[in-house]
mmCIF file of C-alpha atoms in Angstrom:
data_model
loop_
_atom_site.group_PDB
_atom_site.id
_atom_site.type_symbol
_atom_site.label_atom_id
_atom_site.label_comp_id
_atom_site.label_asym_id
_atom_site.label_seq_id
_atom_site.Cartn_x
_atom_site.Cartn_y
_atom_site.Cartn_z
ATOM 1 C CA GLU A 1 11.195 110.876 87.457
ATOM 2 C CA VAL A 2 8.331 112.708 85.830
ATOM 3 C CA GLN A 3 7.371 115.660 87.233
ATOM 4 C CA LEU A 4 4.678 118.409 87.171
ATOM 5 C CA VAL A 5 4.879 121.767 88.871
ATOM 6 C CA GLU A 6 2.261 124.767 88.717
ATOM 7 C CA SER A 7 2.834 128.211 89.617
ATOM 8 C CA GLY A 8 1.285 131.432 89.243
ATOM 9 C CA GLY A 9 -1.656 130.923 91.740
ATOM 10 C CA GLY A 10 -2.718 134.012 93.901
ATOM 11 C CA LEU A 11 -5.010 136.028 94.989
ATOM 12 C CA VAL A 12 -6.653 138.099 92.449
ATOM 13 C CA GLN A 13 -9.999 140.473 92.416
ATOM 14 C CA PRO A 14 -13.063 139.304 90.849
ATOM 15 C CA GLY A 15 -13.155 140.325 86.763
ATOM 16 C CA GLY A 16 -9.021 140.145 87.314
ATOM 17 C CA SER A 17 -6.683 137.806 85.175
ATOM 18 C CA LEU A 18 -4.083 134.963 86.091
ATOM 19 C CA ARG A 19 -1.790 133.016 83.923
ATOM 20 C CA LEU A 20 -1.244 129.364 85.164
ATOM 21 C CA SER A 21 2.239 127.486 84.281
ATOM 22 C CA CYS A 22 3.138 123.877 84.540
ATOM 23 C CA ALA A 23 6.550 122.930 84.190
ATOM 24 C CA ALA A 24 7.109 119.166 82.981
ATOM 25 C CA SER A 25 10.090 117.266 83.472
ATOM 26 C CA GLY A 26 11.177 113.586 83.107
ATOM 27 C CA PHE A 27 9.306 112.436 80.319
ATOM 28 C CA THR A 28 8.589 113.729 76.557
ATOM 29 C CA PHE A 29 6.188 116.490 76.833
ATOM 30 C CA SER A 30 5.670 116.896 73.478
ATOM 31 C CA THR A 31 3.912 113.477 72.955
ATOM 32 C CA TYR A 32 1.651 113.827 75.630
ATOM 33 C CA TYR A 33 -1.898 115.256 76.028
ATOM 34 C CA MET A 34 -2.382 117.614 79.215
ATOM 35 C CA ASN A 35 -4.806 118.578 81.515
ATOM 36 C CA TRP A 36 -6.172 121.250 83.977
ATOM 37 C CA VAL A 37 -8.018 120.077 86.775
ATOM 38 C CA ARG A 38 -9.463 122.076 89.497
ATOM 39 C CA GLN A 39 -10.889 121.795 92.994
ATOM 40 C CA ALA A 40 -12.446 123.787 95.094
ATOM 41 C CA PRO A 41 -12.076 124.297 98.852
ATOM 42 C CA GLY A 42 -14.142 121.401 100.337
ATOM 43 C CA LYS A 43 -15.048 120.320 97.158
ATOM 44 C CA GLY A 44 -14.597 117.014 94.407
ATOM 45 C CA LEU A 45 -12.619 117.159 91.460
ATOM 46 C CA GLU A 46 -13.707 119.294 88.395
ATOM 47 C CA TRP A 47 -12.212 118.661 84.877
ATOM 48 C CA VAL A 48 -11.010 122.477 83.254
ATOM 49 C CA SER A 49 -9.367 122.028 80.196
ATOM 50 C CA TYR A 50 -7.437 119.657 77.680
ATOM 51 C CA ILE A 51 -5.121 120.403 74.764
ATOM 52 C CA SER A 52 -3.568 117.586 72.632
ATOM 53 C CA SER A 53 0.143 116.964 72.162
ATOM 54 C CA GLY A 54 0.457 119.445 69.434
ATOM 55 C CA GLY A 55 -1.943 122.029 70.608
ATOM 56 C CA SER A 56 -4.377 121.812 67.828
ATOM 57 C CA THR A 57 -7.441 119.828 69.524
ATOM 58 C CA ILE A 58 -8.548 122.002 72.739
ATOM 59 C CA TYR A 59 -11.578 121.107 74.822
ATOM 60 C CA TYR A 60 -12.754 123.283 77.736
ATOM 61 C CA ALA A 61 -15.514 122.980 80.612
ATOM 62 C CA ASP A 62 -18.245 124.851 80.397
ATOM 63 C CA SER A 63 -18.066 126.782 83.131
ATOM 64 C CA VAL A 64 -15.141 128.434 81.895
ATOM 65 C CA LYS A 65 -15.315 128.651 77.996
ATOM 66 C CA GLY A 66 -14.520 131.952 76.404
ATOM 67 C CA ARG A 67 -12.767 133.053 79.504
ATOM 68 C CA PHE A 68 -10.024 130.553 79.927
ATOM 69 C CA THR A 69 -6.971 129.404 77.403
ATOM 70 C CA ILE A 70 -4.934 126.579 77.428
ATOM 71 C CA SER A 71 -1.996 126.556 75.631
ATOM 72 C CA ARG A 72 1.576 124.725 75.851
ATOM 73 C CA ASP A 73 5.270 125.329 74.602
ATOM 74 C CA ASN A 74 6.765 122.128 73.832
ATOM 75 C CA ALA A 75 10.289 123.577 73.727
ATOM 76 C CA LYS A 76 10.223 124.370 76.977
ATOM 77 C CA SER A 77 7.887 121.497 78.163
ATOM 78 C CA SER A 78 5.494 123.912 79.840
ATOM 79 C CA LEU A 79 1.720 124.206 80.091
ATOM 80 C CA TYR A 80 -0.338 127.147 80.604
ATOM 81 C CA LEU A 81 -3.757 128.387 81.650
ATOM 82 C CA GLN A 82 -4.871 132.059 81.098
ATOM 83 C CA MET A 83 -7.377 132.820 83.230
ATOM 84 C CA ASN A 84 -9.461 136.081 82.223
ATOM 85 C CA SER A 85 -13.138 137.157 83.689
ATOM 86 C CA LEU A 86 -12.328 135.526 87.083
ATOM 87 C CA ARG A 87 -15.054 135.194 89.442
ATOM 88 C CA ASP A 88 -15.624 134.042 93.053
ATOM 89 C CA ASP A 89 -16.396 130.772 91.961
ATOM 90 C CA ASP A 90 -12.656 130.097 90.361
ATOM 91 C CA THR A 91 -11.486 129.936 93.672
ATOM 92 C CA ALA A 92 -9.419 126.414 93.642
ATOM 93 C CA VAL A 93 -6.390 124.163 93.483
ATOM 94 C CA TYR A 94 -5.404 123.885 89.957
ATOM 95 C CA TYR A 95 -3.700 121.071 89.099
ATOM 96 C CA CYS A 96 -2.165 119.981 85.718
ATOM 97 C CA ALA A 97 -2.685 116.518 84.791
ATOM 98 C CA ARG A 98 -0.984 114.320 81.944
ATOM 99 C CA ALA A 99 -3.177 111.850 79.982
ATOM 100 C CA ARG A 100 -1.777 108.540 80.088
ATOM 101 C CA SER A 101 -2.585 107.458 76.839
ATOM 102 C CA GLY A 102 -4.550 109.190 74.029
ATOM 103 C CA SER A 103 -7.160 111.804 74.061
ATOM 104 C CA TYR A 104 -9.563 109.679 75.765
ATOM 105 C CA SER A 105 -7.276 108.897 78.736
ATOM 106 C CA ASP A 106 -7.078 108.876 82.656
ATOM 107 C CA PHE A 107 -4.665 110.865 84.324
ATOM 108 C CA ASP A 108 -1.464 109.180 85.825
ATOM 109 C CA TYR A 109 0.657 111.924 87.088
ATOM 110 C CA TRP A 110 -0.254 115.399 88.692
ATOM 111 C CA GLY A 111 1.108 118.344 90.178
ATOM 112 C CA GLN A 112 0.881 119.255 93.536
ATOM 113 C CA GLY A 113 -1.221 121.974 92.692
ATOM 114 C CA THR A 114 -1.552 125.977 92.849
ATOM 115 C CA LEU A 115 -4.455 127.924 94.673
ATOM 116 C CA VAL A 116 -6.207 130.604 93.015
ATOM 117 C CA ILE A 117 -8.178 132.636 95.209
ATOM 118 C CA VAL A 118 -10.583 135.254 93.826
ATOM 119 C CA SER A 119 -12.025 137.504 96.330
ATOM 120 C CA SER A 120 -12.053 141.391 96.648
ATOM 121 C CA GLN B 1 -22.952 112.493 85.095
ATOM 122 C CA LEU B 2 -21.498 110.228 87.336
ATOM 123 C CA THR B 3 -23.091 109.294 90.741
ATOM 124 C CA GLN B 4 -21.016 107.750 93.507
ATOM 125 C CA SER B 5 -22.323 106.082 96.416
ATOM 126 C CA PRO B 6 -22.164 106.189 99.362
ATOM 127 C CA SER B 7 -20.957 110.022 99.542
ATOM 128 C CA SER B 8 -19.009 108.739 102.960
ATOM 129 C CA LEU B 9 -18.554 105.619 104.868
ATOM 130 C CA SER B 10 -17.311 104.526 108.093
ATOM 131 C CA ALA B 11 -14.932 101.033 108.193
ATOM 132 C CA SER B 12 -12.186 99.267 109.703
ATOM 133 C CA VAL B 13 -8.792 97.910 109.141
ATOM 134 C CA GLY B 14 -9.673 94.739 107.321
ATOM 135 C CA ASP B 15 -12.863 95.558 106.016
ATOM 136 C CA ARG B 16 -13.895 94.908 102.764
ATOM 137 C CA VAL B 17 -15.216 98.170 101.144
ATOM 138 C CA THR B 18 -17.203 98.783 97.946
ATOM 139 C CA ILE B 19 -17.866 102.080 96.089
ATOM 140 C CA THR B 20 -20.059 102.265 93.358
ATOM 141 C CA CYS B 21 -19.723 104.454 90.527
ATOM 142 C CA ARG B 22 -22.807 105.003 87.885
ATOM 143 C CA ALA B 23 -23.052 106.819 84.783
ATOM 144 C CA SER B 24 -26.405 108.365 83.199
ATOM 145 C CA GLN B 25 -25.117 107.004 79.697
ATOM 146 C CA GLY B 26 -22.852 104.236 78.821
ATOM 147 C CA LEU B 27 -19.408 104.626 79.261
ATOM 148 C CA THR B 28 -18.187 101.151 77.667
ATOM 149 C CA SER B 29 -15.243 100.812 79.845
ATOM 150 C CA TYR B 30 -13.957 104.317 79.732
ATOM 151 C CA LEU B 31 -13.837 104.758 83.686
ATOM 152 C CA ALA B 32 -10.931 105.442 86.039
ATOM 153 C CA TRP B 33 -10.885 105.371 89.665
ATOM 154 C CA TYR B 34 -8.335 107.642 91.831
ATOM 155 C CA GLN B 35 -7.500 107.912 95.438
ATOM 156 C CA GLN B 36 -6.979 111.772 97.171
ATOM 157 C CA LYS B 37 -5.567 112.224 100.846
ATOM 158 C CA PRO B 38 -5.840 116.061 102.318
ATOM 159 C CA GLY B 39 -3.797 118.195 100.987
ATOM 160 C CA LYS B 40 -2.525 115.907 98.228
ATOM 161 C CA ALA B 41 -3.305 115.788 94.744
ATOM 162 C CA PRO B 42 -4.898 112.952 93.216
ATOM 163 C CA LYS B 43 -3.430 109.274 92.571
ATOM 164 C CA LEU B 44 -4.692 106.900 89.721
ATOM 165 C CA LEU B 45 -5.748 103.766 90.865
ATOM 166 C CA ILE B 46 -7.477 102.156 88.236
ATOM 167 C CA TYR B 47 -7.992 102.838 84.473
ATOM 168 C CA ALA B 48 -9.902 101.152 81.596
ATOM 169 C CA ALA B 49 -12.867 100.100 84.473
ATOM 170 C CA SER B 50 -10.339 97.060 85.563
ATOM 171 C CA THR B 51 -6.982 97.922 84.777
ATOM 172 C CA LEU B 52 -4.803 98.163 88.268
ATOM 173 C CA GLN B 53 -2.155 101.166 87.617
ATOM 174 C CA SER B 54 1.250 100.445 88.177
ATOM 175 C CA GLY B 55 2.206 100.134 91.629
ATOM 176 C CA VAL B 56 -1.005 99.857 93.311
ATOM 177 C CA PRO B 57 -1.561 97.358 95.406
ATOM 178 C CA SER B 58 -3.415 94.212 94.431
ATOM 179 C CA ARG B 59 -6.302 94.730 97.470
ATOM 180 C CA PHE B 60 -7.661 97.429 95.158
ATOM 181 C CA SER B 61 -9.721 96.353 92.332
ATOM 182 C CA GLY B 62 -12.113 97.652 89.499
ATOM 183 C CA SER B 63 -15.073 96.003 87.784
ATOM 184 C CA GLY B 64 -18.292 96.780 85.759
ATOM 185 C CA SER B 65 -18.612 98.287 82.159
ATOM 186 C CA GLY B 66 -21.522 100.349 80.319
ATOM 187 C CA THR B 67 -23.186 102.316 83.473
ATOM 188 C CA ASP B 68 -22.388 100.246 86.365
ATOM 189 C CA PHE B 69 -18.612 100.215 87.932
ATOM 190 C CA THR B 70 -17.251 99.429 91.410
ATOM 191 C CA LEU B 71 -14.069 99.931 93.053
ATOM 192 C CA THR B 72 -13.419 97.569 95.738
ATOM 193 C CA ILE B 73 -10.774 97.394 98.367
ATOM 194 C CA SER B 74 -10.285 93.631 99.533
ATOM 195 C CA SER B 75 -8.900 94.182 102.725
ATOM 196 C CA LEU B 76 -8.761 98.177 104.208
ATOM 197 C CA GLN B 77 -5.468 99.336 105.360
ATOM 198 C CA PRO B 78 -4.551 102.169 107.274
ATOM 199 C CA GLU B 79 -3.164 104.148 104.262
ATOM 200 C CA ASP B 80 -6.697 103.714 102.739
ATOM 201 C CA PHE B 81 -8.341 106.072 104.611
ATOM 202 C CA ALA B 82 -9.242 108.849 101.942
ATOM 203 C CA THR B 83 -11.515 110.047 99.210
ATOM 204 C CA TYR B 84 -12.022 107.907 96.356
ATOM 205 C CA TYR B 85 -13.429 109.686 92.732
ATOM 206 C CA CYS B 86 -14.423 108.229 89.457
ATOM 207 C CA GLN B 87 -13.967 109.779 86.259
ATOM 208 C CA GLN B 88 -15.382 109.469 83.128
ATOM 209 C CA LEU B 89 -13.468 109.270 79.655
ATOM 210 C CA ASN B 90 -15.922 108.636 77.156
ATOM 211 C CA ASN B 91 -16.578 111.943 75.990
ATOM 212 C CA TYR B 92 -15.805 115.998 76.766
ATOM 213 C CA PRO B 93 -16.396 117.454 79.034
ATOM 214 C CA LEU B 94 -14.375 115.009 81.231
ATOM 215 C CA THR B 95 -16.279 114.237 84.716
ATOM 216 C CA PHE B 96 -15.900 113.062 87.768
ATOM 217 C CA GLY B 97 -17.757 111.719 90.487
ATOM 218 C CA GLY B 98 -18.686 113.596 93.695
ATOM 219 C CA GLY B 99 -16.198 111.703 95.771
ATOM 220 C CA THR B 100 -16.390 108.826 98.390
ATOM 221 C CA LYS B 101 -14.698 109.698 101.972
ATOM 222 C CA VAL B 102 -13.520 106.553 103.759
ATOM 223 C CA GLU B 103 -12.923 107.003 107.116
ATOM 224 C CA ILE B 104 -12.523 105.002 110.374
#
């Protein structure tokens, strides 16, 4: 069974940093492209970042470019999101999501999400 | 940019429901639809504009190409009351529509 489990969320002050993790199981993690998607309270979905299976290709939303860094450790079947210079509007539930097939692909499996609150 | 309409709708069990998603530029068929229930992660319903994801009931269908897409629920069931999102996969940054909340 495919499982994606996020962790690392919490309360952080504006300007602070946080590192999210996503532990994958039930599939060959190293062969899949992965993404982070977030959802602010009561709002819609916002794609955040993408990383190719080997980590060589990375994309970011303009709203996080220069502040967030996506990475992965295929040996540990884990995806990460390093978030620096956090702002109030980064407050959201953050989901990791697997791309079903290729780099321009929908997301067939999602984690349960981890809540990040940026507040003083 | 993706524009979904309506942003919300009220319907009854058994109704036929149609949600539209309009793109500001052509997407060919690089469009997906998701269902999200409160407090839960989104669930993939339709990919490549019209292909039903495995395990999704056949009352869900998708159509369209280019800039205009439609998600149809042929006979609304109690478990279908949720928020639905379209997503374009034609180019980065990937974007989602604003969502359509389907209420009783």
